[in-house]
Amino acid sequence: MLLSLAVTAVLAGCKQPESTTGTDAAKPEAMALTLDESTLPPVSRFQGSDLDTSKNACTDFTGYANGKWLESNPIPSDRTSWGAFEALDERSNAVQRQLAEQSAADTNASGVEKLVGDFWATGMDEAKINAQGIDPIKSELTAIDGLADKDAITDYLRSSAAKGQNFLFGFGAEADFKDSTMNIAYASQGGLGLPDPEYYTKAENKEKLDAYQAHVAKVLELSGLTAEDAAKQAADVVAFETRLAKASKTSEQLSRDVSLYYNPVSLADADALTPNFPWTRFFESQGVAPQEKFSLAMPDFHKEVNAMLDDTGADVWRAYLRFHTVDGAAPYLSDAFVEENFNFYSKTLRGQKENKPRWKRVLRTLNGEAGEALGQLYVKVAFPAESKAKMEALVANLSTALKARIENLAWMSGETKTKALEKWSSFTPKIGYPDKWRDWSGLQTSRDSYIGNVLASNEFNYKWGLSKIGQPVDKTEWGMPPQMVNAYYNPLQNEVVFPAAILQPPFFDPDAPDEVNYGGIGAVIGHEMTHGYDDQGSRFGPTGNFENWWTEADAKGFGERTGKLVAQFDGYSIADGTHVNGKLTLGENIADLGGLATAYDAMKTATEGTPDDTSDGLTRDQRFFLNWATVWRRNFTPEELAVRLKTDPHAPAQFRAIGAPSNLPAFAAAFSCKEGDPMVRRGGQQVVIW
């Protein structure tokens, strides 16, 4: 539900935050975690030798800045993309592995160390997982086989959701759009196995849809059906999902209209809308007290589910539920299930050549199920204490520069500008890790079963989320763990959040000159701040409430400027001629443009009066823009790129490297570009927003 438009972050530490993991207090002495830094993968940082001087920065900036690196850094066989983010992710994984191994080795561990150790030990026990086969979920399949009618199906949908296994829609707590201090329940669309509804409805995607149907059949066959029955049921499952897809919103629609998530209704009104799936009973079955209102987002989707409960046979529902039960569990079952899951979702859909080694897959699971628990350990050993103060200074400098840009906007009226500055003054930065750790003491894990630990955490996390409904928002919570290489903006809390793991080159380097850090993490900070003023973030006010604070004339002017940015990115295409979707990627492109411009201003202020010493024959301004490009060096498999062009609100990296700089006169001046060069957008083509 967060409008978490991701890019990056940083941090460092004062004292470690107080733990609220209840069992830690009873532990006489905390585990002595250590980190062998000599075994960690290297970081990827900008170097003058990376430049391809046979290329011209004004005509092919990506080739000039990143061409040599991209040619000499192919995608590893267990990935579908490779670049600065992925390199830091590998480094973070290597740190996490050491911590998980140490936790698992301590059989007397308690608190988060026990939780991490149990997940690691059971996940790495391949022999035991293979011996168990499909047995861990057989009872669920037996229950599905017994579903004879609509009433039994709806009862099962409710009972499985209560265990954190909601097949058809998302359900949980989020801040009320109209009162961001209070959490309400949100129900959204879901139920599809493919990344976007258009995979089911557009002829151009038929090959992938056919491959998906073959995958469904294979999973059903692995679950115990004959090949003939599996093929028939797979056709039913795909037809079932196609019907759901036709009632669903696309990635583009959801990314460009956040209001789709907010449709407040009473329980009585919701019951009337979907009488075959009464929401009053659903709330009761989830242990949630009756609410005055909740958001039944995408109501047409829920109306279609209601109709399908009436007119779709129980045999089709059983096939759908059987497939998704097995498919969802596949990564945690024996090798045959893991292999089939990889073959379709990673290899066929995204072009990944080999599955990740087991240790990486277990870490991915651990991060998904108990990421903040692992993060508690991560910040103890992998967090440079001197970095936090530098990060705070960078955030303050970017904030000052953003304020100046808002104050000097020529196209915005004073009335709207006052509101924009009011929002600016209420930004809350979060750096590194939470001040208060989440309490995991209610989650019971063991060394008995990997999928048993996964299912236990699914239910624990789901119920923890539900416990927030009707309660005040806890503004200390984080949406990402410290070890994640990313960052986000949350419009409902008007906060910018920067986890610890991104405070490394090329984003942040304590030994690098200011211009390099401002071109990296500085632009990221500016990016996240600008999300507060992108086409969706700008629909939320200073307190995080969904409100219109624009004059009509300013809103029109804003739309004209963002429309030019849509057109700019619509004009970019990849090698096969497929174009970027400028509308899908608009929010990120606004944030890139505003963030880079703001970071440049902040860099000039920070370096004012200091000599501009050339390094590798490059000026300060050139190094600033070159490190921006370094952040966006990235190779993709063709299949991965195809999926992203359909579903990712971020433009492919090569276009992010050039999109924002081409609109900045400072770039043209830095590289002596002339009018008519591809990296110089002037006059009616130049986009100036924030």
XYZ file of C-alpha atoms in Angstrom:
690
model
C 0.000 0.000 0.000
C 2.909 2.365 0.479
C 3.712 4.678 -2.386
C 7.282 3.509 -1.825
C 8.994 4.680 -4.962
C 12.326 3.022 -4.483
C 15.883 4.046 -5.039
C 18.364 4.202 -2.155
C 19.837 5.280 1.122
C 22.446 5.294 3.802
C 23.311 5.694 7.407
C 25.373 4.951 10.417
C 25.172 4.539 14.016
C 25.105 6.108 17.335
C 24.072 3.626 20.008
C 22.261 0.488 18.910
C 18.481 0.776 19.188
C 16.862 -0.855 22.171
C 15.610 -4.363 21.462
C 12.001 -5.223 22.184
C 12.462 -8.931 21.512
C 11.204 -10.228 24.820
C 13.467 -13.265 25.120
C 16.630 -11.175 24.832
C 16.232 -9.906 28.393
C 16.507 -13.448 29.794
C 19.691 -14.161 27.865
C 22.699 -13.696 30.160
C 25.087 -12.708 27.423
C 24.412 -11.669 23.823
C 25.972 -13.721 21.059
C 29.335 -12.294 19.967
C 28.759 -11.810 16.246
C 31.781 -11.232 14.030
C 32.285 -10.233 10.410
C 35.112 -11.336 8.131
C 35.262 -8.415 5.727
C 38.024 -10.021 3.668
C 35.497 -12.444 2.174
C 32.974 -9.809 1.088
C 32.476 -9.007 -2.616
C 33.932 -5.672 -3.740
C 31.781 -2.595 -4.257
C 31.253 -1.011 -7.675
C 32.473 2.590 -7.756
C 33.117 5.126 -10.485
C 36.665 5.204 -11.855
C 38.108 7.363 -14.582
C 39.315 4.234 -16.362
C 35.683 3.209 -16.862
C 35.153 5.946 -19.424
C 35.012 5.072 -23.100
C 36.624 8.180 -24.538
C 35.835 7.040 -28.066
C 32.240 8.004 -27.241
C 30.946 11.533 -26.828
C 29.177 12.356 -23.562
C 26.853 14.744 -25.404
C 25.620 12.146 -27.893
C 25.958 8.826 -26.032
C 26.326 9.500 -22.334
C 25.508 5.916 -21.337
C 28.163 4.555 -23.679
C 30.699 7.149 -22.564
C 30.153 6.600 -18.845
C 29.179 2.930 -18.623
C 29.816 1.188 -21.946
C 33.123 -0.401 -20.982
C 31.771 -1.532 -17.608
C 28.634 -3.035 -19.139
C 30.682 -4.976 -21.686
C 33.028 -6.401 -19.056
C 30.349 -7.209 -16.465
C 27.942 -9.789 -17.860
C 24.920 -10.871 -15.867
C 25.743 -13.718 -13.447
C 23.901 -16.930 -14.291
C 21.783 -16.753 -11.131
C 20.508 -13.228 -11.844
C 18.445 -11.458 -14.481
C 20.150 -8.080 -14.108
C 23.508 -6.814 -12.929
C 24.606 -3.361 -11.866
C 25.381 -1.141 -8.900
C 22.330 -2.207 -6.900
C 22.941 -5.904 -7.510
C 26.620 -5.630 -6.577
C 25.687 -4.125 -3.216
C 22.996 -6.755 -2.792
C 25.652 -9.459 -3.220
C 27.744 -7.760 -0.565
C 24.780 -7.509 1.808
C 23.961 -11.183 1.199
C 27.514 -12.175 2.065
C 27.257 -10.297 5.378
C 23.882 -11.844 6.124
C 25.192 -15.327 5.388
C 27.924 -14.982 8.006
C 25.392 -13.795 10.563
C 22.931 -16.585 9.749
C 25.645 -19.255 9.973
C 26.792 -17.983 13.356
C 23.208 -17.862 14.622
C 22.501 -21.406 13.437
C 25.682 -22.710 15.075
C 24.521 -21.517 18.493
C 21.971 -24.147 19.545
C 21.362 -22.254 22.797
C 20.480 -18.996 21.054
C 17.357 -17.070 21.967
C 15.537 -14.013 20.644
C 16.253 -12.932 17.088
C 19.401 -15.072 16.933
C 17.279 -18.197 17.489
C 14.758 -17.055 14.881
C 17.467 -16.437 12.289
C 19.260 -19.662 13.205
C 16.116 -21.793 12.923
C 15.295 -20.464 9.463
C 18.862 -20.953 8.280
C 19.335 -24.449 9.702
C 16.057 -25.813 8.350
C 16.388 -24.050 5.008
C 19.873 -25.394 4.428
C 18.908 -28.997 5.330
C 18.325 -30.070 1.738
C 18.272 -33.793 2.537
C 15.470 -33.391 5.078
C 13.439 -31.132 2.752
C 13.751 -33.656 -0.073
C 12.775 -36.524 2.203
C 9.609 -34.686 3.212
C 8.560 -34.078 -0.396
C 5.003 -32.761 -0.574
C 4.021 -34.196 2.815
C 4.094 -30.831 4.652
C 1.100 -29.545 2.645
C -0.842 -32.774 2.088
C -3.417 -31.891 4.716
C -4.187 -28.659 2.876
C -4.657 -30.520 -0.397
C -6.980 -32.989 1.316
C -9.050 -30.085 2.651
C -9.261 -28.569 -0.848
C -10.317 -31.913 -2.344
C -13.289 -31.905 0.031
C -14.705 -28.534 -1.104
C -18.063 -29.487 -2.629
C -20.002 -26.234 -2.930
C -19.969 -22.445 -2.671
C -20.385 -22.382 1.091
C -17.487 -24.758 1.619
C -15.309 -22.708 -0.729
C -16.027 -19.406 1.006
C -15.393 -21.011 4.384
C -12.053 -22.272 3.107
C -11.108 -18.872 1.670
C -11.738 -17.332 5.075
C -9.928 -19.991 7.085
C -6.876 -20.041 4.806
C -6.697 -16.238 4.867
C -6.677 -16.355 8.671
C -3.434 -18.357 8.415
C -1.840 -15.733 6.171
C -2.642 -17.535 2.907
C -5.041 -15.291 1.021
C -5.309 -16.571 -2.521
C -7.610 -13.970 -4.052
C -6.869 -10.534 -2.622
C -4.599 -8.557 -0.348
C -5.907 -7.636 3.097
C -4.226 -5.670 5.833
C -3.801 -2.388 7.669
C -2.663 0.939 6.290
C -3.128 4.558 7.261
C -6.477 6.050 6.358
C -6.030 8.307 3.326
C -8.269 10.894 4.991
C -6.813 10.548 8.500
C -3.230 9.375 8.228
C -2.858 9.089 12.009
C -5.179 6.043 12.133
C -4.974 2.627 10.494
C -7.931 1.106 8.679
C -8.311 -2.160 6.778
C -7.687 -2.297 3.037
C -8.746 -5.067 0.665
C -7.229 -4.997 -2.812
C -7.173 -7.112 -5.963
C -5.002 -10.208 -6.416
C -5.339 -13.830 -7.449
C -3.125 -13.808 -10.572
C -0.023 -15.894 -11.172
C 1.382 -13.621 -13.902
C 2.868 -10.140 -13.285
C 0.118 -8.032 -14.877
C -3.474 -8.490 -16.109
C -2.340 -7.736 -19.668
C -0.435 -11.036 -19.758
C -3.859 -12.688 -19.941
C -5.622 -10.258 -22.247
C -3.167 -9.095 -24.928
C -2.303 -11.241 -27.954
C 1.352 -10.179 -27.784
C 1.685 -12.107 -24.512
C 0.185 -15.398 -25.745
C 3.521 -17.223 -25.710
C 4.042 -16.414 -22.032
C 0.432 -17.297 -21.210
C 0.815 -20.680 -22.925
C 4.029 -21.281 -20.975
C 2.194 -20.401 -17.772
C -0.551 -22.923 -18.547
C 2.116 -25.587 -19.097
C 3.635 -24.621 -15.753
C 0.264 -24.917 -14.004
C -0.169 -28.392 -15.502
C 3.303 -29.463 -14.371
C 2.718 -28.244 -10.803
C -0.624 -30.038 -10.634
C 1.014 -33.202 -11.922
C 3.734 -32.906 -9.274
C 0.972 -32.588 -6.690
C -0.268 -36.071 -7.558
C -2.646 -35.708 -10.519
C -2.358 -37.689 -13.735
C -0.943 -35.814 -16.704
C -4.372 -35.842 -18.370
C -6.193 -34.444 -15.352
C -3.446 -31.897 -14.745
C -3.688 -30.580 -18.315
C -7.478 -30.218 -18.108
C -7.347 -28.482 -14.749
C -4.549 -26.182 -15.930
C -6.799 -24.932 -18.731
C -9.509 -24.271 -16.152
C -7.081 -22.392 -13.885
C -5.882 -20.133 -16.694
C -9.458 -19.407 -17.789
C -10.325 -18.638 -14.159
C -7.401 -16.209 -13.821
C -8.134 -14.637 -17.204
C -11.565 -13.741 -15.930
C -10.027 -12.188 -12.803
C -7.535 -10.319 -14.981
C -10.285 -8.717 -17.051
C -11.740 -7.277 -13.833
C -8.342 -6.089 -12.524
C -6.471 -2.827 -12.855
C -3.173 -2.869 -14.744
C 0.233 -1.887 -13.380
C 0.016 1.395 -15.271
C -3.404 2.214 -13.857
C -2.357 1.440 -10.284
C 0.930 3.330 -10.517
C -0.674 6.481 -11.895
C -3.812 6.719 -9.779
C -3.199 6.081 -6.101
C -6.864 6.890 -5.390
C -7.752 3.440 -6.732
C -6.573 2.030 -3.412
C -9.065 4.110 -1.451
C -12.741 3.205 -1.577
C -14.109 3.548 1.965
C -17.296 1.573 2.594
C -19.218 0.272 5.575
C -19.345 -3.462 6.247
C -23.057 -3.421 5.401
C -22.418 -1.771 2.030
C -19.599 -4.207 1.300
C -21.844 -7.168 2.176
C -24.444 -5.861 -0.247
C -21.838 -5.543 -3.006
C -20.576 -9.140 -2.601
C -23.355 -11.165 -0.929
C -21.631 -14.452 -1.755
C -18.584 -13.280 0.195
C -19.923 -11.264 3.155
C -17.274 -9.006 4.598
C -18.820 -8.975 8.055
C -18.114 -12.702 8.304
C -14.660 -12.243 6.793
C -13.671 -9.680 9.429
C -15.005 -11.971 12.145
C -13.079 -14.946 10.774
C -9.837 -12.935 10.781
C -10.287 -11.913 14.391
C -10.823 -8.264 13.444
C -13.480 -6.328 15.339
C -16.275 -4.811 13.217
C -15.147 -1.517 11.724
C -17.102 1.599 10.869
C -15.431 1.577 7.465
C -12.695 -0.085 5.448
C -11.310 0.421 1.958
C -12.726 -2.086 -0.509
C -10.297 -1.107 -3.240
C -10.994 -2.027 -6.868
C -14.650 -2.939 -6.173
C -15.223 -4.295 -9.686
C -12.683 -7.002 -8.961
C -14.521 -8.093 -5.820
C -17.845 -8.036 -7.658
C -16.351 -10.433 -10.203
C -15.164 -12.785 -7.460
C -18.679 -12.672 -6.037
C -20.107 -13.666 -9.429
C -17.551 -16.454 -9.827
C -18.566 -17.946 -6.511
C -22.044 -18.302 -8.027
C -21.352 -19.420 -11.576
C -18.004 -21.242 -11.473
C -18.049 -24.927 -10.622
C -16.506 -26.256 -7.426
C -14.172 -28.403 -9.546
C -12.624 -25.281 -11.086
C -12.285 -23.610 -7.702
C -10.592 -26.750 -6.355
C -8.135 -26.746 -9.267
C -7.322 -23.073 -8.727
C -6.814 -23.473 -4.991
C -4.815 -26.675 -5.373
C -2.460 -25.099 -7.878
C -1.832 -21.940 -5.859
C -1.340 -23.896 -2.637
C 1.363 -26.033 -4.216
C 2.850 -23.224 -6.318
C 3.112 -20.932 -3.295
C 4.822 -23.636 -1.253
C 7.102 -24.836 -4.072
C 10.220 -22.796 -3.124
C 10.241 -24.496 0.299
C 9.552 -28.068 -0.846
C 11.722 -30.744 -2.443
C 13.920 -30.266 -5.493
C 11.311 -31.160 -8.123
C 9.016 -28.366 -6.939
C 11.869 -25.871 -6.608
C 13.091 -26.687 -10.111
C 9.679 -26.230 -11.722
C 9.137 -22.968 -9.862
C 12.498 -21.699 -11.121
C 11.974 -22.949 -14.670
C 8.878 -20.856 -15.184
C 9.081 -17.773 -12.971
C 12.801 -17.134 -13.304
C 13.994 -18.870 -16.472
C 11.036 -18.624 -18.859
C 9.549 -15.374 -17.606
C 12.758 -13.453 -16.808
C 15.621 -15.203 -18.588
C 17.627 -16.341 -15.554
C 19.997 -19.114 -16.604
C 20.565 -20.913 -13.291
C 18.787 -20.987 -9.983
C 20.409 -19.167 -7.101
C 22.381 -21.400 -4.734
C 20.371 -22.626 -1.774
C 21.999 -20.233 0.689
C 20.832 -17.206 -1.305
C 17.324 -18.602 -1.601
C 17.161 -19.211 2.136
C 18.308 -15.652 2.803
C 15.625 -14.348 0.445
C 13.034 -16.285 2.424
C 14.422 -15.104 5.744
C 14.333 -11.488 4.574
C 10.747 -11.887 3.430
C 9.558 -13.559 6.616
C 11.692 -11.937 9.324
C 13.825 -9.285 7.645
C 13.907 -6.884 10.563
C 15.036 -9.659 12.901
C 18.025 -10.306 10.663
C 18.484 -6.544 10.347
C 19.003 -6.314 14.100
C 22.076 -8.483 13.679
C 23.207 -6.765 10.479
C 23.574 -3.305 11.993
C 25.727 -4.668 14.815
C 28.544 -5.660 12.457
C 28.046 -3.985 9.083
C 27.243 -0.424 9.939
C 30.032 2.199 9.909
C 29.425 4.422 12.915
C 30.939 7.513 11.299
C 28.450 7.526 8.438
C 25.276 8.636 10.207
C 26.432 12.178 10.892
C 27.537 12.569 7.277
C 24.213 11.251 6.067
C 22.316 13.640 8.306
C 24.334 16.529 6.909
C 23.593 15.433 3.355
C 19.868 15.190 4.100
C 19.899 18.661 5.650
C 21.743 20.137 2.657
C 19.378 18.493 0.187
C 16.409 19.732 2.183
C 17.714 23.309 2.080
C 18.322 23.072 -1.659
C 14.829 21.687 -2.274
C 13.281 24.531 -0.300
C 15.152 27.063 -2.424
C 13.988 25.401 -5.638
C 10.360 25.523 -4.475
C 10.668 29.170 -3.423
C 12.121 30.110 -6.823
C 9.599 28.286 -9.013
C 8.439 30.796 -11.617
C 5.461 28.747 -12.797
C 3.801 28.214 -9.388
C 1.556 30.677 -7.603
C 2.296 31.902 -4.102
C -0.792 30.156 -2.750
C 0.279 26.696 -3.893
C 3.910 27.438 -3.057
C 2.939 28.127 0.551
C 1.343 24.666 0.751
C 4.356 23.043 -0.920
C 6.671 24.646 1.621
C 4.399 23.558 4.450
C 4.789 19.998 3.199
C 8.550 20.482 2.896
C 8.760 21.602 6.539
C 7.062 18.402 7.739
C 9.319 15.874 5.952
C 10.606 13.210 8.370
C 13.882 11.464 7.445
C 14.662 7.977 8.769
C 18.234 6.852 8.432
C 19.752 3.414 8.790
C 17.536 1.380 11.080
C 14.507 1.740 13.371
C 14.842 3.416 16.751
C 12.592 0.662 18.118
C 12.892 -2.911 16.883
C 9.852 -5.023 16.199
C 8.934 -7.647 18.817
C 9.271 -11.203 17.433
C 8.709 -13.041 20.721
C 5.335 -14.452 19.647
C 6.759 -16.255 16.605
C 7.533 -19.888 17.386
C 10.165 -21.449 15.110
C 12.073 -24.705 15.384
C 14.688 -26.915 13.737
C 11.983 -29.366 12.586
C 10.670 -28.026 9.264
C 11.652 -25.280 6.830
C 8.176 -24.809 5.398
C 6.797 -25.135 8.911
C 8.798 -22.054 9.895
C 7.659 -20.241 6.741
C 3.985 -20.988 7.387
C 4.315 -20.010 11.043
C 5.851 -16.662 10.113
C 3.211 -16.077 7.413
C 0.479 -16.396 10.012
C 2.398 -14.419 12.637
C 3.096 -11.522 10.251
C -0.467 -11.494 8.961
C -1.960 -11.340 12.449
C 0.572 -8.703 13.491
C -0.598 -6.606 10.554
C -4.253 -7.130 11.386
C -3.642 -6.032 14.982
C -3.035 -2.498 13.677
C -6.540 -2.104 12.230
C -8.417 0.589 14.120
C -5.258 1.606 15.989
C -3.112 4.764 15.750
C -0.288 4.592 13.203
C 3.073 3.696 14.752
C 5.381 6.199 13.088
C 8.486 4.378 14.322
C 7.872 1.425 11.992
C 9.921 0.863 8.864
C 8.793 -0.668 5.578
C 12.265 -2.026 4.708
C 14.916 -3.815 6.794
C 18.375 -2.222 7.267
C 20.125 -4.779 5.032
C 18.020 -3.919 1.966
C 19.773 -1.929 -0.765
C 16.968 0.518 -1.427
C 15.006 3.506 -0.094
C 11.458 4.805 -0.214
C 9.068 7.678 0.316
C 5.837 7.099 2.229
C 3.300 9.830 1.398
C 0.934 8.842 4.211
C 3.595 9.723 6.777
C 5.484 12.231 4.590
C 8.716 10.419 5.416
C 11.843 9.537 3.457
C 13.515 6.306 4.556
C 17.090 5.200 3.891
C 18.135 1.702 5.079
C 21.739 1.091 6.093
C 22.916 -1.214 3.315
C 22.996 1.470 0.637
C 25.620 3.566 2.379
C 28.395 2.189 0.179
C 29.912 3.113 -3.190
C 28.805 4.184 -5.692
C 26.068 5.808 -3.608
C 28.134 6.918 -0.639
C 31.883 6.797 -0.114
C 33.407 8.576 2.912
C 36.720 8.799 1.048
C 35.260 10.325 -2.116
C 35.003 14.051 -2.865
C 31.691 15.830 -2.282
C 30.635 15.873 -5.914
C 30.779 12.074 -6.131
C 28.579 11.614 -3.063
C 26.136 14.286 -4.180
C 25.885 12.645 -7.606
C 25.187 9.317 -5.885
C 23.428 9.293 -2.529
C 22.669 13.012 -2.752
C 20.610 12.479 -5.882
C 18.917 9.540 -4.188
C 17.970 11.703 -1.198
C 16.657 14.345 -3.560
C 14.787 11.667 -5.503
C 12.948 10.428 -2.426
C 12.120 13.964 -1.307
C 10.804 14.812 -4.770
C 8.454 11.837 -4.559
C 6.499 14.020 -2.161
C 5.838 16.234 -5.189
C 5.514 13.734 -8.038
C 2.188 13.180 -9.807
C 0.912 10.904 -7.008
C 2.871 12.076 -3.956
C 1.642 15.600 -4.646
C -1.896 14.414 -3.975
C -1.039 14.084 -0.274
C -0.726 17.065 2.026
C 1.752 17.966 4.812
C 0.120 15.656 7.371
C -0.042 12.733 4.942
C -3.759 13.077 4.241
C -5.070 12.613 0.709
C -6.081 16.153 -0.240
C -5.898 18.705 -3.038
C -3.628 21.613 -2.111
C -3.215 22.962 -5.646
C -4.872 25.897 -7.331
C -6.580 24.969 -10.578
C -4.086 26.953 -12.653
C -1.058 25.405 -10.936
C -2.455 21.903 -11.320
C -2.879 22.566 -15.045
C 0.676 23.900 -15.315
C 2.021 20.885 -13.432
C 0.162 18.561 -15.801
C 1.624 20.291 -18.845
C 5.155 19.872 -17.525
C 4.720 16.255 -16.506
C 3.121 15.561 -19.887
C 6.354 16.643 -21.548
C 8.248 14.171 -19.351
C 5.848 11.394 -20.395
C 6.565 12.237 -24.032
C 10.328 12.260 -23.409
C 10.344 8.728 -22.014
C 7.803 7.463 -24.542
C 10.467 8.323 -27.102
C 13.067 5.953 -25.625
C 13.184 2.395 -26.978
C 15.265 -0.732 -26.442
C 17.063 -2.748 -29.109
C 13.970 -4.642 -30.318
C 12.055 -1.391 -30.813
C 9.836 -1.677 -27.724
C 9.273 1.733 -26.200
C 9.399 2.791 -22.581
C 5.974 3.587 -21.119
C 6.310 7.216 -20.099
C 3.052 7.187 -18.184
C 3.849 4.047 -16.170
C 7.256 5.471 -15.203
C 6.212 9.094 -14.702
C 6.499 9.240 -10.901
C 10.049 7.895 -10.878
C 11.085 10.152 -13.746
C 9.752 13.226 -11.935
C 11.696 12.159 -8.845
C 14.891 11.580 -10.852
C 14.671 15.008 -12.486
C 13.902 16.884 -9.280
C 16.330 14.826 -7.232
C 19.294 15.298 -9.560
C 18.664 19.043 -9.963
C 18.356 19.476 -6.194
C 21.502 17.422 -5.544
C 23.431 19.556 -8.033
C 22.352 22.744 -6.248
C 23.323 21.263 -2.871
C 26.698 20.161 -4.228
C 27.470 23.635 -5.555
C 26.621 25.148 -2.170
C 28.706 22.568 -0.275
C 31.778 23.127 -2.471
C 31.480 26.890 -2.878
C 34.813 28.638 -2.450
C 36.872 25.455 -2.722
C 39.239 24.760 -5.626
C 37.886 22.617 -8.450
C 40.744 20.145 -8.657
C 40.571 17.973 -11.731
C 40.857 14.229 -11.219
C 41.499 11.929 -14.175
C 41.135 15.074 -16.262
C 37.532 15.548 -15.076
C 36.004 18.629 -13.539
C 33.886 18.631 -10.403
C 30.634 18.951 -12.348
C 31.647 16.135 -14.692
C 32.378 13.820 -11.768
C 28.973 14.671 -10.277
C 27.100 13.606 -13.410
C 29.346 10.614 -14.037
C 28.636 9.151 -10.618
C 24.912 9.608 -11.299
C 25.443 7.481 -14.417
C 27.462 4.941 -12.415
C 24.459 4.359 -10.142
C 22.450 3.427 -13.256
C 24.923 1.067 -14.934
C 22.913 -2.093 -15.376
C 22.596 -5.057 -17.727
C 19.286 -6.920 -18.154
C 18.332 -10.205 -19.754
C 15.928 -9.536 -22.650
C 13.177 -11.407 -20.804
C 13.665 -9.401 -17.605
C 13.620 -6.161 -19.548
C 10.374 -7.189 -21.261
C 8.691 -7.821 -17.903
C 9.916 -4.522 -16.500
C 8.689 -2.524 -19.473
C 5.202 -3.879 -18.776
C 5.122 -3.696 -14.991
C 7.933 -1.616 -13.452
C 7.197 2.034 -12.579
C 10.947 2.643 -12.955
C 12.318 3.188 -16.465
C 15.178 0.858 -17.475
C 18.456 2.050 -15.982
C 20.073 3.178 -19.243
C 17.301 5.738 -19.720
C 17.442 6.939 -16.134
C 21.141 7.653 -16.664
C 20.363 10.079 -19.500
C 16.775 11.230 -18.902
C 17.243 13.726 -16.080
C 20.693 15.122 -17.072
C 19.524 15.908 -20.593
C 17.095 18.449 -19.126
C 19.722 20.247 -17.006
C 21.730 23.130 -18.514
C 24.454 22.302 -15.974
C 25.074 19.001 -17.750
C 25.432 20.654 -21.144
C 27.832 23.198 -19.646
C 29.874 20.501 -17.874
C 30.551 18.562 -21.061
C 30.498 21.514 -23.525
C 27.477 20.105 -25.337
C 25.877 22.161 -28.065
C 22.302 22.640 -29.145
C 21.149 19.707 -31.248
C 23.135 17.118 -29.292
C 20.935 14.266 -27.962
C 21.846 15.153 -24.367
C 20.644 18.747 -24.745
C 16.908 19.305 -24.438
C 16.063 22.944 -24.865
C 13.117 25.146 -25.623
C 9.838 23.267 -25.861
C 11.565 19.926 -25.264
C 13.226 20.815 -21.977
C 11.343 19.617 -18.903
C 11.492 21.790 -15.794
C 9.248 20.838 -12.883
C 10.627 21.110 -9.337
